[in-house]
């Protein structure tokens, strides 16, 4: 599982708890998102400790208190207020009630549960501490494993180098044994030297005896010299010594007195200067004092005026404060009245909507009643009502009922678009109301009520925004299109980010693979060139190798490890050539140009490098500028640069065409024959002529044998 920033151990000031550690999510997969939202925010009990943690350490921390006050890393503080919001992170709004037995006391149960909570908190803290220690140990162990993995191939290569040196040394042992055997001539020389040693010892004894005799004579002579003057001479010597001592002391006191005199003169001059400066300063201070006293008196007078003004302002401020309190109370009352008015307005809007619905229903009923009234008027015109004859009344009532039924059917046909509930209501009202009941209503009053309802409807229609629904749908469509565009852009960003991360990973893998191959080949090449040395490439930052770079360290034969900048010229040349050959092994280049790479090398190393270029690099072309015979003797082509008549000329030859027979072949003779051949073909001065300012031999290893 890949670790992220939320898994790191963070050292907090005074071991303060983090808000991220105090939150335990139900799903572990959301912890990265939770850490992204919360970060390394600390939880403090009060504002004083929060400000101490946030500001008094090297790093600024984001701290939140239990009261809800937040201190950002920029220094801003937010939160607080009269009301504290609680319960925002609960799973449910209801808490589980604790069941209490009738015989138990609630306080005891609460104490017991609080003890359990404290124990659980201590266990959680211990587990967190253990987790941190385990994580630290795991990091240390991973670092140790990585260091051991890197040191393992080094040790294997060192073992291989030791094996090779051991084999070479075992081969040299018999030769050294042969050399250590003593021959007969050596024994004779030893005997002669022993006889000479004995003779020299005898001579030394005689010389020692003569030296002792001479020392005795010298001691006697010294005594005679000391006793020659007698006691008078000794007394005079003592007096002279005392006088000399007194003279030396007098000279010392005189010198010290001279020094004291000069120093006192200098001090006197300095004291006079300081007295002058002090007197001047006293005068300036007196003038400043008079000025300051005058200014002080002015300031006292001004301060009294300011104090009186301050008292007046304070009185005004108290009055204004009282007025402000009354105004704030009035504002609060106005806010309350405004909220009440808002509630009333909402009620009125609801009532208006209800009235609109009633108006629409009344309009529908109005049409129905108008149709019924017309039908009843027609019935009155056609038939005469006879109050005396009951039969006619019954017949007329039956006909009226038939007419009412016909009119209701007509109304049902016309209002086919209405709802079934409204049709049922019309039927019920038409059947319940009779002609006598209709006579109670006045037609003019109904018309006036209809006109007032229509006016109210028109007023409401003017104030209503009929295009609000269309605007809402338009904005909703625009919002959905923007959301689709945002989703597309985020998807493209995520794909680009994934591609970028994949490319970085591939780059790191390819670099580390090539780095491992080059380091192993570098060790091999340096051991081969130096016959027992060691070289190593190390990453400064193994986690991010592209940020810091690479350290190239070398251990020459029979020496300690050194950085390449601390090596000599020849050692730098060998180490850089071994690195070039290792890079050639990893990724061959078709052409190499080298300028006097053998200038700082000795005979042995020049021959090693030349043979390696000749034998091993078969798949590349080397152009080498060299002044050493061991280098250009192995070249496939020789290009000589020389000067005649103040003009540079060149000549190219094939050394293989100047090979001598086998019985006369040697390296020295071949080089001289080659030089003679070049002189004969060029008909010019010799390449080593003193008149030429610089005559170099360019060696080209044209090794196209791959």
XYZ file of C-alpha atoms in Angstrom:
706
model
C 0.000 0.000 0.000
C 1.316 3.401 -1.020
C 2.007 5.767 1.877
C 1.075 9.406 1.799
C 1.474 12.557 3.809
C -1.175 11.425 6.315
C 1.000 8.461 7.385
C 4.013 10.580 8.392
C 4.900 11.156 12.020
C 4.786 14.874 12.823
C 6.594 16.361 15.831
C 4.194 18.867 17.385
C 5.049 21.553 19.982
C 4.711 20.178 23.521
C 3.330 16.924 22.051
C 0.084 18.708 21.176
C -2.670 16.498 19.710
C -3.573 16.872 16.069
C -7.206 17.176 14.963
C -6.513 14.550 12.298
C -5.429 12.023 14.960
C -8.530 12.703 17.058
C -10.896 11.929 14.150
C -11.546 8.221 13.521
C -13.364 7.786 10.170
C -15.589 4.783 9.533
C -13.852 4.125 6.185
C -10.043 4.195 6.076
C -10.057 5.058 2.359
C -11.177 8.649 3.043
C -8.205 9.461 5.305
C -6.203 11.232 2.503
C -9.181 13.491 1.782
C -9.667 14.089 5.491
C -5.976 15.022 5.872
C -6.244 17.343 2.865
C -9.150 19.157 4.550
C -7.770 19.262 8.115
C -3.967 19.140 7.673
C -1.687 19.398 10.707
C -4.190 21.430 12.740
C -3.514 21.292 16.492
C -6.203 21.220 19.202
C -5.593 23.503 22.211
C -7.631 23.750 25.446
C -7.658 27.555 25.514
C -6.619 30.602 23.495
C -3.412 31.265 25.473
C -1.893 27.859 24.730
C -3.150 28.113 21.141
C -1.322 31.417 20.611
C 1.832 29.978 22.252
C 1.807 26.938 19.955
C 1.009 29.040 16.891
C 3.614 31.822 17.266
C 6.406 30.920 19.737
C 8.045 28.108 17.720
C 10.202 28.079 14.631
C 7.367 26.819 12.456
C 3.937 28.432 12.427
C 1.097 26.050 13.272
C -2.624 26.109 12.567
C -4.356 25.788 15.968
C -8.029 25.453 16.945
C -9.357 25.765 20.487
C -12.165 23.830 22.139
C -14.262 27.046 22.047
C -14.099 27.102 18.240
C -11.440 29.817 17.852
C -9.054 29.214 14.925
C -5.538 30.667 14.440
C -4.239 30.358 10.870
C -0.572 30.095 9.854
C -0.782 33.612 8.378
C -1.603 34.990 11.839
C -5.329 35.642 11.351
C -7.752 34.497 14.031
C -11.419 33.628 13.519
C -14.240 31.933 15.402
C -15.831 32.588 18.772
C -19.133 34.418 19.108
C -22.071 34.170 21.480
C -23.431 30.869 20.232
C -21.301 27.792 19.644
C -22.327 25.341 16.964
C -22.219 21.799 18.192
C -23.122 18.396 16.911
C -22.072 19.003 13.316
C -20.103 15.738 13.086
C -22.565 13.419 14.824
C -23.910 10.404 13.025
C -27.411 10.938 14.449
C -29.253 13.674 16.321
C -30.442 11.484 19.169
C -28.191 10.174 21.928
C -28.602 6.813 23.508
C -29.975 7.090 27.017
C -28.254 5.208 29.807
C -30.436 2.669 31.547
C -30.168 3.052 35.326
C -31.238 0.317 37.701
C -33.592 1.388 40.514
C -31.054 0.559 43.233
C -28.020 2.269 41.618
C -26.906 5.868 41.917
C -26.459 7.939 38.755
C -23.384 9.770 40.101
C -21.566 6.493 40.745
C -22.381 5.302 37.244
C -21.106 8.586 35.791
C -17.865 8.388 37.807
C -17.322 4.799 36.744
C -17.944 5.643 33.096
C -15.633 8.687 33.302
C -12.899 6.430 34.717
C -13.484 4.026 31.832
C -13.255 6.923 29.389
C -9.962 8.081 30.951
C -8.565 4.541 30.768
C -9.607 4.240 27.136
C -8.013 7.606 26.335
C -4.780 6.504 27.991
C -4.859 3.261 25.994
C -5.452 5.212 22.782
C -2.538 7.538 23.570
C -0.279 4.578 24.334
C -1.296 2.898 21.090
C -0.572 6.111 19.184
C 2.849 6.411 20.809
C 3.576 2.773 19.970
C 2.435 3.334 16.400
C 4.777 6.341 16.086
C 7.720 4.399 17.503
C 6.958 1.446 15.217
C 6.781 3.759 12.221
C 10.107 5.353 13.172
C 11.711 1.924 13.571
C 10.237 0.814 10.251
C 11.672 3.874 8.490
C 15.069 3.278 10.080
C 14.979 -0.393 9.074
C 13.994 0.457 5.487
C 16.879 2.950 5.315
C 19.230 0.296 6.732
C 17.953 -2.261 4.192
C 18.508 0.191 1.349
C 22.017 1.025 2.572
C 22.813 -2.680 2.907
C 21.443 -3.353 -0.573
C 23.687 -0.625 -1.980
C 26.716 -1.795 0.008
C 26.232 -5.492 -0.925
C 27.453 -5.145 -4.540
C 30.340 -2.984 -3.284
C 31.415 -5.699 -0.889
C 31.078 -8.355 -3.585
C 33.267 -6.308 -5.900
C 35.788 -5.762 -3.117
C 35.819 -9.513 -2.489
C 36.405 -10.133 -6.186
C 39.235 -7.573 -6.196
C 40.769 -9.209 -3.129
C 40.517 -12.600 -4.828
C 42.314 -11.278 -7.888
C 45.055 -9.669 -5.759
C 45.379 -12.889 -3.755
C 45.825 -14.901 -6.942
C 48.449 -12.441 -8.208
C 50.272 -12.540 -4.887
C 50.229 -16.363 -4.799
C 51.777 -16.301 -8.281
C 54.503 -13.968 -7.020
C 55.288 -16.115 -3.943
C 57.576 -18.694 -5.668
C 59.551 -15.933 -7.396
C 60.008 -14.130 -4.093
C 61.092 -17.378 -2.433
C 63.696 -17.899 -5.118
C 64.877 -14.337 -4.613
C 65.040 -14.839 -0.843
C 67.371 -17.862 -1.073
C 70.993 -17.031 -0.108
C 73.701 -17.876 -2.703
C 77.346 -18.852 -2.091
C 78.631 -15.439 -3.152
C 76.301 -13.798 -0.636
C 77.687 -16.083 2.112
C 81.225 -15.072 1.223
C 80.274 -11.394 1.366
C 78.642 -11.928 4.758
C 81.825 -13.531 6.136
C 83.955 -10.654 4.831
C 81.590 -8.110 6.385
C 81.663 -9.962 9.717
C 85.441 -9.873 9.776
C 85.339 -6.136 9.010
C 82.840 -5.637 11.850
C 85.169 -7.386 14.298
C 88.093 -5.245 13.195
C 85.984 -2.076 13.550
C 84.933 -3.183 17.048
C 88.592 -3.526 18.088
C 89.404 -0.114 16.642
C 86.399 1.326 18.469
C 87.670 -0.036 21.816
C 91.055 1.578 21.316
C 89.390 4.874 20.339
C 87.207 4.762 23.468
C 90.277 4.301 25.694
C 92.021 7.286 24.073
C 88.845 9.408 24.488
C 88.637 8.621 28.228
C 92.310 9.584 28.714
C 91.772 12.870 26.842
C 88.685 13.689 28.944
C 90.700 13.247 32.136
C 93.375 15.591 30.824
C 90.755 18.224 29.866
C 89.197 18.073 33.377
C 92.604 18.641 35.016
C 93.251 21.619 32.745
C 89.904 23.184 33.653
C 90.658 22.891 37.382
C 94.070 24.514 36.886
C 92.481 27.406 34.988
C 89.901 28.000 37.722
C 92.561 27.931 40.490
C 94.977 30.211 38.608
C 93.556 33.583 39.883
C 93.074 32.668 43.532
C 90.439 34.060 45.998
C 91.049 37.718 44.970
C 90.010 37.011 41.423
C 86.852 35.249 42.636
C 85.896 38.232 44.799
C 86.411 40.623 41.915
C 84.295 38.418 39.673
C 81.450 38.430 42.225
C 81.653 42.230 42.555
C 81.554 42.609 38.759
C 78.540 40.347 38.548
C 76.713 42.367 41.241
C 77.543 45.648 39.489
C 76.301 44.271 36.192
C 73.061 43.168 37.818
C 72.605 46.634 39.362
C 73.267 48.258 35.989
C 70.705 46.023 34.298
C 68.092 46.843 36.944
C 68.853 50.586 36.671
C 68.431 50.392 32.881
C 65.126 48.600 33.333
C 63.825 51.188 35.823
C 65.019 54.028 33.574
C 63.234 52.518 30.555
C 60.053 51.986 32.585
C 60.258 55.596 33.857
C 60.635 56.859 30.278
C 57.644 54.821 29.215
C 55.624 56.148 32.168
C 56.584 59.729 31.293
C 55.477 59.342 27.678
C 52.257 57.615 28.676
C 51.514 60.317 31.285
C 52.118 63.044 28.690
C 49.709 61.329 26.301
C 47.168 60.916 29.109
C 47.539 64.610 30.029
C 46.882 65.697 26.451
C 43.892 63.376 26.269
C 42.599 64.717 29.601
C 42.858 68.304 28.373
C 40.999 67.425 25.217
C 38.294 65.639 27.203
C 38.023 68.642 29.596
C 37.487 70.950 26.631
C 34.875 68.672 25.095
C 33.136 68.218 28.460
C 33.013 71.980 29.040
C 31.520 72.453 25.585
C 29.004 69.679 26.284
C 28.126 71.326 29.640
C 27.413 74.610 27.889
C 25.267 72.917 25.255
C 23.456 70.948 27.952
C 22.717 74.179 29.888
C 21.266 75.808 26.774
C 19.260 72.655 26.025
C 18.060 72.579 29.644
C 16.774 76.149 29.447
C 15.039 75.344 26.156
C 13.563 72.126 27.516
C 12.309 73.854 30.697
C 10.536 76.446 28.553
C 9.091 73.651 26.381
C 8.080 71.736 29.513
C 6.177 74.747 30.862
C 4.431 75.120 27.505
C 3.606 71.417 27.469
C 2.212 71.654 31.020
C -0.097 74.464 29.978
C -1.089 72.543 26.842
C -1.540 69.343 28.886
C -3.972 71.087 31.229
C -5.992 72.205 28.230
C -5.843 68.681 26.792
C -6.945 67.164 30.125
C -9.901 69.545 30.309
C -10.771 68.740 26.682
C -10.410 65.033 27.463
C -12.836 65.328 30.393
C -15.289 67.166 28.176
C -14.915 64.505 25.466
C -15.404 61.826 28.106
C -18.666 63.402 29.202
C -19.769 63.679 25.571
C -18.724 60.072 25.029
C -20.858 58.926 27.970
C -23.828 60.800 26.566
C -23.222 59.342 23.104
C -22.816 55.893 24.604
C -26.160 56.209 26.374
C -27.692 57.428 23.114
C -26.040 54.544 21.255
C -27.401 52.033 23.735
C -30.885 53.472 23.335
C -30.453 53.478 19.543
C -29.215 49.876 19.602
C -32.216 48.863 21.731
C -34.480 50.672 19.292
C -32.689 48.939 16.403
C -33.224 45.568 18.043
C -36.915 46.390 18.536
C -37.084 47.479 14.896
C -35.415 44.219 13.843
C -37.978 42.285 15.887
C -40.816 44.289 14.367
C -39.257 43.790 10.936
C -39.134 40.028 11.489
C -42.772 40.109 12.664
C -43.707 42.155 9.575
C -41.894 39.618 7.434
C -43.892 36.813 9.018
C -47.096 38.786 8.456
C -46.039 39.395 4.861
C -45.495 35.655 4.361
C -48.961 35.005 5.832
C -50.485 37.643 3.545
C -48.755 36.116 0.508
C -50.223 32.745 1.483
C -53.641 34.294 1.891
C -53.320 36.031 -1.504
C -52.492 32.690 -3.104
C -55.533 31.155 -1.395
C -57.688 34.050 -2.623
C -56.367 33.518 -6.155
C -57.458 29.907 -5.980
C -60.867 30.950 -4.598
C -61.235 33.536 -7.397
C -60.537 30.895 -10.038
C -63.056 28.550 -8.411
C -65.665 31.348 -8.144
C -65.221 32.225 -11.799
C -65.869 28.651 -12.731
C -68.936 28.559 -10.457
C -70.112 31.902 -11.852
C -70.274 30.512 -15.360
C -72.175 27.534 -14.112
C -74.728 29.652 -12.233
C -75.223 32.002 -15.157
C -76.098 29.076 -17.358
C -78.513 27.722 -14.751
C -80.194 31.141 -14.345
C -80.730 31.470 -18.123
C -82.239 28.015 -18.180
C -84.571 28.854 -15.285
C -85.662 32.153 -16.918
C -86.642 30.266 -20.071
C -88.656 27.858 -17.963
C -90.513 30.795 -16.302
C -91.424 32.358 -19.644
C -92.823 29.157 -21.136
C -94.896 28.045 -18.189
C -97.310 29.961 -15.940
C -97.207 29.088 -12.342
C -100.601 28.399 -10.844
C -100.435 28.447 -7.051
C -103.959 27.144 -6.585
C -103.725 24.039 -8.782
C -101.459 21.509 -7.119
C -101.280 19.344 -10.158
C -99.988 22.173 -12.293
C -97.519 22.952 -9.592
C -96.368 19.390 -9.545
C -96.131 19.298 -13.313
C -94.259 22.607 -13.414
C -91.881 21.400 -10.703
C -91.253 18.208 -12.625
C -90.569 20.181 -15.787
C -88.227 22.501 -13.855
C -86.331 19.542 -12.550
C -86.050 18.200 -16.095
C -84.800 21.590 -17.251
C -82.280 21.711 -14.457
C -81.072 18.253 -15.407
C -80.708 19.325 -19.044
C -78.813 22.452 -18.024
C -76.530 20.414 -15.784
C -75.811 18.054 -18.638
C -75.040 21.071 -20.836
C -72.706 22.437 -18.180
C -70.969 19.082 -17.916
C -70.434 19.039 -21.687
C -68.983 22.548 -21.739
C -66.703 21.989 -18.670
C -65.221 18.706 -19.870
C -61.711 20.023 -19.203
C -62.397 20.472 -15.461
C -61.566 17.958 -12.769
C -63.883 15.212 -11.618
C -64.061 16.691 -8.119
C -65.289 20.047 -9.479
C -67.967 18.305 -11.605
C -69.221 16.414 -8.586
C -69.343 19.663 -6.599
C -71.353 21.371 -9.396
C -73.823 18.529 -9.522
C -74.304 18.567 -5.781
C -74.787 22.366 -5.642
C -77.152 22.398 -8.635
C -79.249 19.675 -7.104
C -79.316 21.156 -3.580
C -80.203 24.771 -4.560
C -83.762 25.319 -5.715
C -85.409 28.252 -7.442
C -86.588 29.722 -4.152
C -83.051 29.633 -2.781
C -81.747 31.469 -5.844
C -84.224 34.303 -5.261
C -82.347 35.206 -2.081
C -79.246 36.352 -4.085
C -79.164 39.734 -5.829
C -77.686 39.828 -9.333
C -76.143 43.277 -8.932
C -74.271 42.276 -5.756
C -72.878 39.234 -7.517
C -71.681 41.365 -10.432
C -69.950 43.818 -8.078
C -68.173 41.007 -6.240
C -67.071 39.502 -9.565
C -65.758 42.895 -10.742
C -63.781 43.410 -7.494
C -62.286 39.928 -7.750
C -61.278 40.547 -11.376
C -59.575 43.850 -10.402
C -57.652 42.154 -7.624
C -56.618 39.426 -10.045
C -55.341 41.994 -12.563
C -53.340 43.810 -9.866
C -51.729 40.556 -8.791
C -50.996 39.658 -12.414
C -49.193 43.002 -12.923
C -46.946 42.533 -9.874
C -46.224 38.842 -10.563
C -43.108 37.885 -12.576
C -44.469 35.451 -15.107
C -41.084 34.843 -16.723
C -39.419 33.612 -13.519
C -39.941 29.944 -14.413
C -38.434 30.443 -17.880
C -35.431 32.271 -16.416
C -34.979 29.509 -13.855
C -35.058 26.836 -16.550
C -32.602 28.831 -18.671
C -30.179 29.270 -15.745
C -30.565 25.618 -14.818
C -29.652 24.568 -18.378
C -26.643 26.955 -18.322
C -25.576 25.522 -14.940
C -25.821 21.941 -16.185
C -23.756 22.782 -19.275
C -21.097 24.455 -17.108
C -21.045 21.419 -14.817
C -20.505 19.155 -17.839
C -17.651 21.385 -19.017
C -16.117 21.304 -15.518
C -16.325 17.497 -15.422
C -14.638 17.277 -18.838
C -11.859 19.664 -17.788
C -11.261 17.810 -14.516
C -11.132 14.500 -16.374
C -8.598 15.924 -18.849
C -6.568 17.314 -15.938
C -6.607 13.948 -14.167
C -5.531 12.114 -17.321
C -2.718 14.609 -17.907
C -1.639 14.269 -14.284
C -1.643 10.469 -14.551
C 0.399 10.630 -17.755
C 2.855 13.017 -16.108
C 3.254 10.742 -13.087
C 3.717 7.730 -15.341
C 6.415 9.528 -17.341
C 8.197 10.560 -14.136
C 8.076 6.992 -12.884
C 9.448 5.651 -16.186
C 12.207 8.276 -16.152
C 13.174 7.329 -12.576
C 13.174 3.578 -13.375
C 15.274 4.034 -16.538
C 17.705 6.322 -14.711
C 18.128 3.933 -11.778
C 18.638 0.944 -14.124
C 21.286 2.831 -16.111
C 22.864 4.171 -12.906
C 23.248 0.650 -11.512
C 24.822 -0.677 -14.712
C 27.208 2.308 -14.983
C 28.333 2.039 -11.322
C 29.143 -1.678 -11.682
C 31.013 -1.132 -14.947
C 32.826 1.866 -13.411
C 34.146 -0.315 -10.586
C 35.313 -2.925 -13.082
C 36.984 -0.385 -15.387
C 38.764 1.459 -12.573
C 40.035 -1.792 -11.057
C 41.280 -2.885 -14.475
C 43.031 0.439 -15.230
C 44.582 1.006 -11.790
C 45.204 -2.699 -10.965
C 43.454 -2.785 -7.598
C 41.693 0.521 -7.007
C 37.994 1.147 -6.481
C 35.491 3.778 -7.621
C 31.866 4.483 -6.784
C 28.968 6.689 -7.857
C 26.557 7.709 -5.091
C 23.283 9.639 -5.152
C 23.121 12.651 -2.855
C 19.330 12.199 -2.435
C 18.186 8.642 -3.149
C 14.475 9.622 -2.980
C 14.797 12.402 -5.589
C 18.016 11.791 -7.594
C 17.321 14.618 -10.068
C 17.385 17.402 -7.462
C 20.836 17.136 -5.786
C 23.085 15.231 -8.191
C 25.763 12.499 -8.001
C 28.974 12.201 -5.952
C 31.958 10.534 -7.657
C 34.362 9.075 -5.070
C 37.540 7.096 -5.826
C 39.910 4.914 -3.826
C 43.291 4.676 -5.610
C 45.445 1.586 -4.935
C 46.845 1.499 -1.372
C 45.063 4.777 -0.501
C 41.846 5.905 1.217
C 38.559 7.050 -0.316
C 38.654 10.564 -1.786
C 36.429 12.864 -3.756
C 37.467 13.370 -7.383
C 38.213 17.046 -6.710
C 40.907 16.045 -4.156
C 42.875 13.784 -6.538
C 46.067 14.483 -8.438
C 46.191 15.079 -12.198
C 46.961 11.483 -13.177
C 44.376 10.060 -10.761
C 41.722 12.436 -12.116
C 42.577 11.341 -15.665
C 42.271 7.637 -14.816
C 38.990 8.088 -12.945
C 37.444 10.201 -15.723
C 38.563 7.692 -18.380
C 37.039 4.824 -16.406
C 33.757 6.776 -16.240
C 33.908 7.458 -20.007
C 34.469 3.759 -20.721
C 31.600 2.789 -18.385
C 29.279 5.201 -20.204
C 30.510 3.736 -23.508
C 29.591 0.274 -22.274
C 26.069 1.401 -21.267
C 25.299 3.521 -24.337
C 28.005 3.431 -27.013
C 28.826 6.606 -28.948
C 30.186 6.290 -32.487
C 32.867 8.989 -32.129
C 35.215 10.145 -29.317
C 37.733 13.011 -29.463
C 40.365 13.076 -26.687
C 42.988 15.813 -26.316
C 46.240 14.715 -24.591
C 44.618 12.382 -22.097
C 48.034 10.829 -21.388
C 49.800 14.084 -20.440
C 49.650 13.372 -16.697
C 50.081 9.561 -16.927
C 53.199 7.477 -16.545
C 54.477 4.774 -18.932
C 52.472 1.917 -17.394
C 49.129 3.705 -17.293
C 49.544 5.041 -20.842
C 50.104 1.518 -22.157
C 47.080 0.192 -20.169
C 44.767 2.886 -21.543
C 46.066 2.509 -25.107
C 45.648 -1.291 -25.073
C 42.111 -0.957 -23.675
C 41.142 1.542 -26.400
C 42.680 -0.752 -28.998
C 41.183 -4.057 -27.846
C 37.909 -3.347 -26.008
C 36.279 -0.420 -27.885
C 35.590 -2.149 -31.180
C 32.311 -0.340 -31.893
C 33.528 3.279 -31.889
C 36.045 5.636 -33.506
C 38.617 7.377 -31.281
C 40.541 10.500 -32.378
C 43.322 11.027 -29.821
C 45.854 13.864 -29.678
C 48.967 12.448 -28.007
C 52.701 13.061 -27.544
C 53.518 9.623 -26.090
C 55.040 6.786 -28.096
C 53.082 4.154 -26.180
C 49.825 5.703 -27.366
C 50.390 6.322 -31.055
C 52.329 3.078 -31.621
C 49.003 1.202 -31.380
C 47.075 3.529 -33.723
C 45.497 2.397 -36.999
C 46.240 5.751 -38.631
C 48.824 8.421 -37.812
C 48.269 12.055 -38.777
C 51.349 14.237 -38.302
C 51.237 18.034 -38.123
C 54.433 19.908 -38.984
C 55.580 23.336 -40.150
C 57.604 24.286 -43.229
C 58.124 27.777 -44.671
C 55.867 29.308 -41.989
C 52.950 27.091 -43.021
C 51.354 24.110 -41.250
C 51.120 20.844 -43.166
C 49.870 17.377 -42.356
C 50.607 13.848 -43.459
C 48.673 10.627 -42.793
C 50.307 7.178 -42.842
C 49.382 3.607 -42.065
C 51.752 2.159 -39.440
C 51.049 -1.405 -40.600
C 52.849 -0.759 -43.893
C 56.096 -0.115 -41.984
C 56.273 -3.364 -39.991
C 59.812 -4.880 -39.821
C 60.569 -8.614 -40.161
C 59.935 -10.795 -37.124
C 63.594 -11.305 -36.172
C 64.226 -7.537 -36.039
C 60.924 -6.415 -34.564
C 61.019 -4.364 -31.417
C 59.127 -1.414 -30.161
C 62.041 1.026 -30.215
C 63.262 0.088 -33.726
C 59.763 0.234 -35.165
C 59.261 3.783 -33.895
C 62.606 4.942 -35.357
C 61.855 3.293 -38.712
C 58.443 4.908 -38.679
C 59.980 8.354 -38.059
C 62.516 7.817 -40.918
C 59.746 6.737 -43.262
C 57.683 9.821 -42.521
C 60.735 12.049 -43.106
C 61.404 10.435 -46.505
C 57.809 10.664 -47.724
C 57.169 14.254 -46.625
C 60.488 15.677 -47.959
C 60.413 18.186 -45.133
C 61.997 18.818 -41.766
C 61.883 16.206 -38.993
C 58.818 16.189 -36.712
C 61.057 16.952 -33.741
C 62.692 19.987 -35.387
C 63.383 22.864 -32.977
C 62.053 25.488 -35.405
C 58.449 24.238 -35.179
C 56.549 25.883 -32.291
C 54.461 22.847 -31.553
C 54.600 19.470 -33.239
C 52.018 16.970 -32.044
C 51.076 13.572 -33.253
C 47.412 12.877 -33.654
C 46.521 9.306 -32.971
C 43.276 7.975 -34.385
C 41.938 4.641 -33.228
C 39.698 3.774 -36.168
C 38.241 0.655 -34.609
C 35.277 -0.125 -36.849
C 35.395 -3.822 -36.061
C 31.978 -4.127 -34.435
